Amino acid sequence: MGYNCFGLRITSWNANGVRSRIVELHDFIDKHNPDLILLQETHLGPGDTLQVPNYTTYRNDRPTLPVKEMLSLDESLMKFKGRLSYKQFNPSKRARFGIKFYKICESKSGYCSGFKIYTGNDKDIETSVSASESIVMKMVEPFLGKGYTLFLDNWYSSPQLYLNLLKKKMNVIGTVRSNRKNMPKTLSLQKLKRGEVATQSTSGLLALKWKGKKDVYLLSTKHKNSEMIDTGKMRWDKKKVVHKIIKLACIIEYNDGMGGVDWQDQVIACFPIMKKFMKG
């Protein structure tokens, strides 16, 4: 089956075992010269490779990332206004109505390495842990034990989750809610002035509270202390006195690594799937 889209010649082929039909594939390419070939039922194993001259091969049945370090996990909302039992409403999103996805993306490029559609009460969620922790553990399973750093927001973060991932050789950095289970109460009770920080650490996990414009709570298994870095920026207070902007190293790294899903959403926004139509 072939398509012509935006000047590109796109071909879809149900191979039913591509290794046994590699000659047919080459003959087809020589005859039609497609720009993009979509192969289904290749019957390739996890360790098998497929090389086609003058083409770059990508596989969606195993995780491949362009950068081997930083991952971000967050939810995304795909616009959809039709009838659907698990359609979501989120006033903070631009689409507002749509289908919610959990995505794990490479932080710098926005490359989406995996996603999960939220369909309401998921039957595959473990009942022994919270729903957020179960989602994280399922999404990061292919990357455990490989030294990745994962960035999470405060809906997913909890001390127990971070310790579990640390045991499986994955560093985690993320904001956290002050009332999460096992969060140290002493942090929330401390009153800080702007720029001050309070920390507490145990078993390789650093918990801190930093006072910026508001209180920020953060967990990290990658950082061991509250190192401060001069951002090179300045701010003026109400008395028009100039102050240097100094931030925690872990917060700077969090801001740098958390935007993978947002960046991926910006890229795919240029290719909307919703089309206007008229009733016939």
Coordinates of C-alpha atoms in Angstrom, one line a residue:
M1 CA 0.0 0.0 0.0
G2 CA 1.4 3.4 -0.9
Y3 CA 0.6 7.0 -0.1
N4 CA 1.8 10.4 -1.4
C5 CA 1.9 12.9 1.5
F6 CA 3.5 16.4 1.2
G7 CA 5.6 15.2 -1.7
L8 CA 6.8 12.1 0.1
R9 CA 6.3 8.6 -1.2
I10 CA 5.3 6.5 1.8
T11 CA 4.9 2.7 1.5
S12 CA 3.4 0.2 4.1
W13 CA 4.2 -3.5 3.8
N14 CA 3.1 -6.4 5.8
A15 CA 6.3 -8.4 5.5
N16 CA 5.4 -11.6 7.5
G17 CA 9.0 -12.3 8.0
V18 CA 11.3 -9.8 6.4
R19 CA 14.4 -11.9 6.4
S20 CA 12.9 -14.5 4.1
R21 CA 11.6 -11.7 1.8
I22 CA 14.6 -9.4 1.7
V23 CA 15.1 -9.9 -2.1
E24 CA 11.5 -8.9 -2.7
L25 CA 12.0 -5.8 -0.5
H26 CA 15.1 -4.8 -2.5
D27 CA 13.3 -5.3 -5.8
F28 CA 10.4 -3.2 -4.6
I29 CA 12.7 -0.4 -3.6
D30 CA 14.5 -0.5 -6.9
K31 CA 11.2 -0.3 -8.8
H32 CA 9.3 2.3 -6.7
N33 CA 12.0 4.2 -4.8
P34 CA 9.9 5.1 -1.8
D35 CA 11.0 7.8 0.7
L36 CA 9.6 6.0 3.7
I37 CA 8.8 2.3 4.2
L38 CA 6.7 1.1 7.1
L39 CA 7.2 -2.6 7.8
Q40 CA 4.9 -4.7 9.9
E41 CA 5.3 -8.3 11.2
T42 CA 9.0 -8.3 10.5
H43 CA 9.5 -11.3 12.9
L44 CA 12.8 -9.8 14.0
G45 CA 14.2 -10.7 17.4
P46 CA 15.5 -8.2 20.0
G47 CA 19.1 -8.8 18.9
D48 CA 18.4 -8.9 15.1
T49 CA 19.3 -6.1 12.8
L50 CA 17.9 -5.0 9.4
Q51 CA 20.1 -3.0 7.0
V52 CA 18.6 -1.6 3.8
P53 CA 21.0 0.3 1.5
N54 CA 20.4 4.1 1.4
Y55 CA 17.8 3.9 4.3
T56 CA 18.1 4.5 8.0
T57 CA 16.3 1.9 10.1
Y58 CA 14.2 2.7 13.2
R59 CA 12.4 0.1 15.3
N60 CA 9.5 0.8 17.7
D61 CA 9.5 -2.6 19.4
R62 CA 12.5 -1.8 21.5
P63 CA 13.7 1.4 23.2
T64 CA 16.4 3.4 21.4
L65 CA 17.5 6.9 22.6
P66 CA 19.7 9.4 20.8
V67 CA 21.2 10.5 24.2
K68 CA 22.0 8.0 26.9
E69 CA 21.5 9.9 30.1
M70 CA 18.5 12.1 30.8
L71 CA 14.8 11.1 30.6
S72 CA 11.7 12.9 31.7
L73 CA 8.3 11.4 32.5
D74 CA 5.2 13.5 32.3
E75 CA 1.6 13.4 31.1
S76 CA 0.4 14.9 27.8
L77 CA -3.1 15.6 26.5
M78 CA -4.0 14.9 22.9
K79 CA -6.9 17.0 21.7
F80 CA -10.1 15.0 21.1
K81 CA -13.7 16.1 21.3
G82 CA -15.5 13.0 20.3
R83 CA -17.3 10.5 22.5
L84 CA -14.9 8.4 24.6
S85 CA -15.3 6.9 28.0
Y86 CA -11.8 7.9 29.1
K87 CA -11.7 11.4 27.6
Q88 CA -10.2 13.8 30.1
F89 CA -10.8 17.5 30.9
N90 CA -7.8 19.5 32.0
P91 CA -8.3 23.3 32.1
S92 CA -4.6 23.9 32.5
K93 CA -3.9 22.4 29.1
R94 CA -4.4 24.2 25.8
A95 CA -6.5 21.4 24.4
R96 CA -8.6 21.1 27.6
F97 CA -10.5 18.0 26.3
G98 CA -8.6 15.0 25.0
I99 CA -6.9 11.7 25.6
K100 CA -4.3 11.6 28.3
F101 CA -0.9 10.0 27.7
Y102 CA 1.9 9.1 30.0
K103 CA 5.1 9.7 28.1
I104 CA 8.8 9.1 28.7
C105 CA 11.0 11.2 26.5
E106 CA 14.7 12.1 26.1
S107 CA 15.2 15.4 27.9
K108 CA 17.1 17.3 25.2
S109 CA 15.6 16.2 21.9
G110 CA 12.1 15.3 23.1
Y111 CA 12.4 11.8 21.5
C112 CA 9.5 9.8 22.8
S113 CA 10.7 6.3 23.8
G114 CA 7.5 5.1 25.3
F115 CA 3.9 6.0 26.1
K116 CA 0.9 4.7 27.9
I117 CA -2.7 5.8 27.3
Y118 CA -4.7 6.5 30.4
T119 CA -8.0 4.6 30.2
G120 CA -9.4 5.1 33.6
N121 CA -8.9 2.3 36.1
D122 CA -5.9 0.5 34.7
K123 CA -6.0 -3.2 35.5
D124 CA -2.2 -3.6 35.2
I125 CA -1.5 -1.1 38.1
E126 CA -0.1 -2.8 41.2
T127 CA -2.3 -2.4 44.1
S128 CA 0.5 -2.7 46.7
V129 CA 1.9 0.8 45.7
S130 CA 0.4 4.1 44.7
A131 CA -0.9 4.6 41.2
S132 CA 1.8 7.2 40.4
E133 CA 4.6 4.9 41.6
S134 CA 3.2 2.0 39.6
I135 CA 3.1 4.0 36.4
V136 CA 6.6 5.2 36.8
M137 CA 8.0 1.7 37.5
K138 CA 6.2 0.3 34.4
M139 CA 7.4 3.1 32.1
V140 CA 11.0 3.0 33.2
E141 CA 11.3 -0.8 33.2
P142 CA 13.4 -0.9 29.9
F143 CA 15.9 1.6 31.3
L144 CA 16.6 0.2 34.7
G145 CA 20.2 -0.8 35.6
K146 CA 21.7 1.4 32.8
G147 CA 22.6 4.6 34.6
Y148 CA 19.9 6.9 33.3
T149 CA 18.8 10.0 35.2
L150 CA 15.0 10.4 35.4
F151 CA 13.2 13.7 36.0
L152 CA 9.7 13.8 37.6
D153 CA 7.2 16.3 38.8
N154 CA 5.5 16.4 42.2
W155 CA 2.6 14.1 41.2
Y156 CA 4.9 11.1 40.8
S157 CA 7.6 11.9 43.4
S158 CA 7.9 10.1 46.7
P159 CA 10.9 9.1 48.9
Q160 CA 10.0 5.4 48.6
L161 CA 9.9 5.6 44.8
Y162 CA 13.3 7.3 44.6
L163 CA 14.9 4.7 46.9
N164 CA 13.4 1.9 44.8
L165 CA 14.8 3.3 41.6
L166 CA 18.2 4.0 43.2
K167 CA 18.5 0.3 44.1
K168 CA 17.9 -0.4 40.4
K169 CA 20.7 2.0 39.3
M170 CA 18.6 4.8 38.1
N171 CA 19.1 8.4 39.5
V172 CA 16.0 10.5 40.0
I173 CA 15.5 14.3 40.4
G174 CA 12.2 15.9 40.9
T175 CA 9.9 18.2 42.8
V176 CA 7.8 16.7 45.6
R177 CA 4.8 17.6 47.7
S178 CA 5.6 18.5 51.2
N179 CA 2.9 16.2 52.6
R180 CA 4.1 13.1 50.8
K181 CA 4.4 10.0 52.9
N182 CA 7.9 9.7 54.5
M183 CA 8.8 13.3 53.7
P184 CA 10.7 14.8 56.7
K185 CA 8.4 17.0 58.7
T186 CA 11.2 19.2 59.8
L187 CA 11.6 20.7 56.4
S188 CA 8.0 21.9 56.1
L189 CA 8.2 23.4 59.6
Q190 CA 11.3 25.5 58.9
K191 CA 10.7 29.2 58.0
L192 CA 13.2 30.3 55.3
K193 CA 14.1 33.6 53.8
R194 CA 14.6 34.1 50.1
G195 CA 17.7 32.2 48.9
E196 CA 18.0 30.0 52.0
V197 CA 17.9 26.2 51.9
A198 CA 17.3 23.4 54.3
T199 CA 18.4 19.9 53.6
Q200 CA 18.1 16.4 55.1
S201 CA 19.6 13.2 53.6
T202 CA 19.5 9.5 54.2
S203 CA 20.5 6.3 52.4
G204 CA 21.6 8.2 49.3
L205 CA 18.5 10.4 49.1
L206 CA 18.7 14.1 49.4
A207 CA 15.5 16.1 50.5
L208 CA 15.6 19.8 50.5
K209 CA 13.5 22.9 50.8
W210 CA 14.5 26.1 49.0
K211 CA 13.0 29.5 49.2
G212 CA 12.7 31.3 45.9
K213 CA 9.5 33.3 45.1
K214 CA 7.8 30.4 47.0
D215 CA 8.9 27.3 48.8
V216 CA 10.2 24.5 46.6
Y217 CA 10.6 21.0 47.8
L218 CA 12.9 18.7 45.8
L219 CA 14.2 15.1 46.0
S220 CA 17.4 13.9 44.4
T221 CA 19.4 10.7 44.5
K222 CA 22.1 12.2 42.2
H223 CA 23.2 15.1 44.4
K224 CA 24.8 14.8 47.8
N225 CA 24.6 18.4 49.1
S226 CA 23.0 21.7 48.5
E227 CA 25.6 23.2 46.2
M228 CA 24.7 26.8 45.1
I229 CA 25.6 28.1 41.6
D230 CA 25.7 31.7 40.4
T231 CA 23.3 31.9 37.4
G232 CA 24.9 35.1 36.1
K233 CA 21.6 36.9 36.3
M234 CA 20.5 39.8 38.5
R235 CA 17.3 40.9 40.2
W236 CA 16.1 44.1 41.8
D237 CA 14.2 44.2 45.1
K238 CA 11.5 46.7 46.1
K239 CA 14.2 49.1 47.2
K240 CA 15.8 48.8 43.8
V241 CA 18.9 47.1 45.3
V242 CA 20.6 44.7 42.9
H243 CA 21.1 41.1 43.9
K244 CA 22.8 38.2 42.2
I245 CA 20.5 35.2 41.4
I246 CA 21.9 32.1 43.0
K247 CA 20.2 28.8 42.6
L248 CA 20.7 25.2 43.7
A249 CA 22.6 23.0 41.3
C250 CA 19.9 20.3 41.5
I251 CA 17.2 22.8 40.7
I252 CA 19.2 24.1 37.7
E253 CA 19.6 20.5 36.5
Y254 CA 15.9 19.8 37.1
N255 CA 14.9 22.8 35.0
D256 CA 17.2 21.7 32.3
G257 CA 16.1 18.1 32.2
M258 CA 12.3 18.1 32.9
G259 CA 11.2 19.6 29.6
G260 CA 11.5 16.6 27.3
V261 CA 7.7 15.8 27.1
D262 CA 6.8 19.5 26.7
W263 CA 9.4 19.8 23.9
Q264 CA 8.0 16.7 22.2
D265 CA 4.4 18.2 22.4
Q266 CA 5.6 21.4 20.8
V267 CA 7.1 19.5 17.9
I268 CA 4.1 17.3 17.2
A269 CA 1.7 20.3 17.5
C270 CA 2.8 21.2 14.0
F271 CA 1.1 18.0 12.7
P272 CA -2.5 18.1 14.2
I273 CA -4.6 15.0 13.7
M274 CA -7.9 16.8 14.2
K275 CA -9.5 17.7 10.9
K276 CA -12.6 19.8 10.2
F277 CA -15.3 18.2 8.1
M278 CA -18.8 18.9 7.0
K279 CA -21.8 16.6 7.4
G280 CA -22.9 15.3 4.1

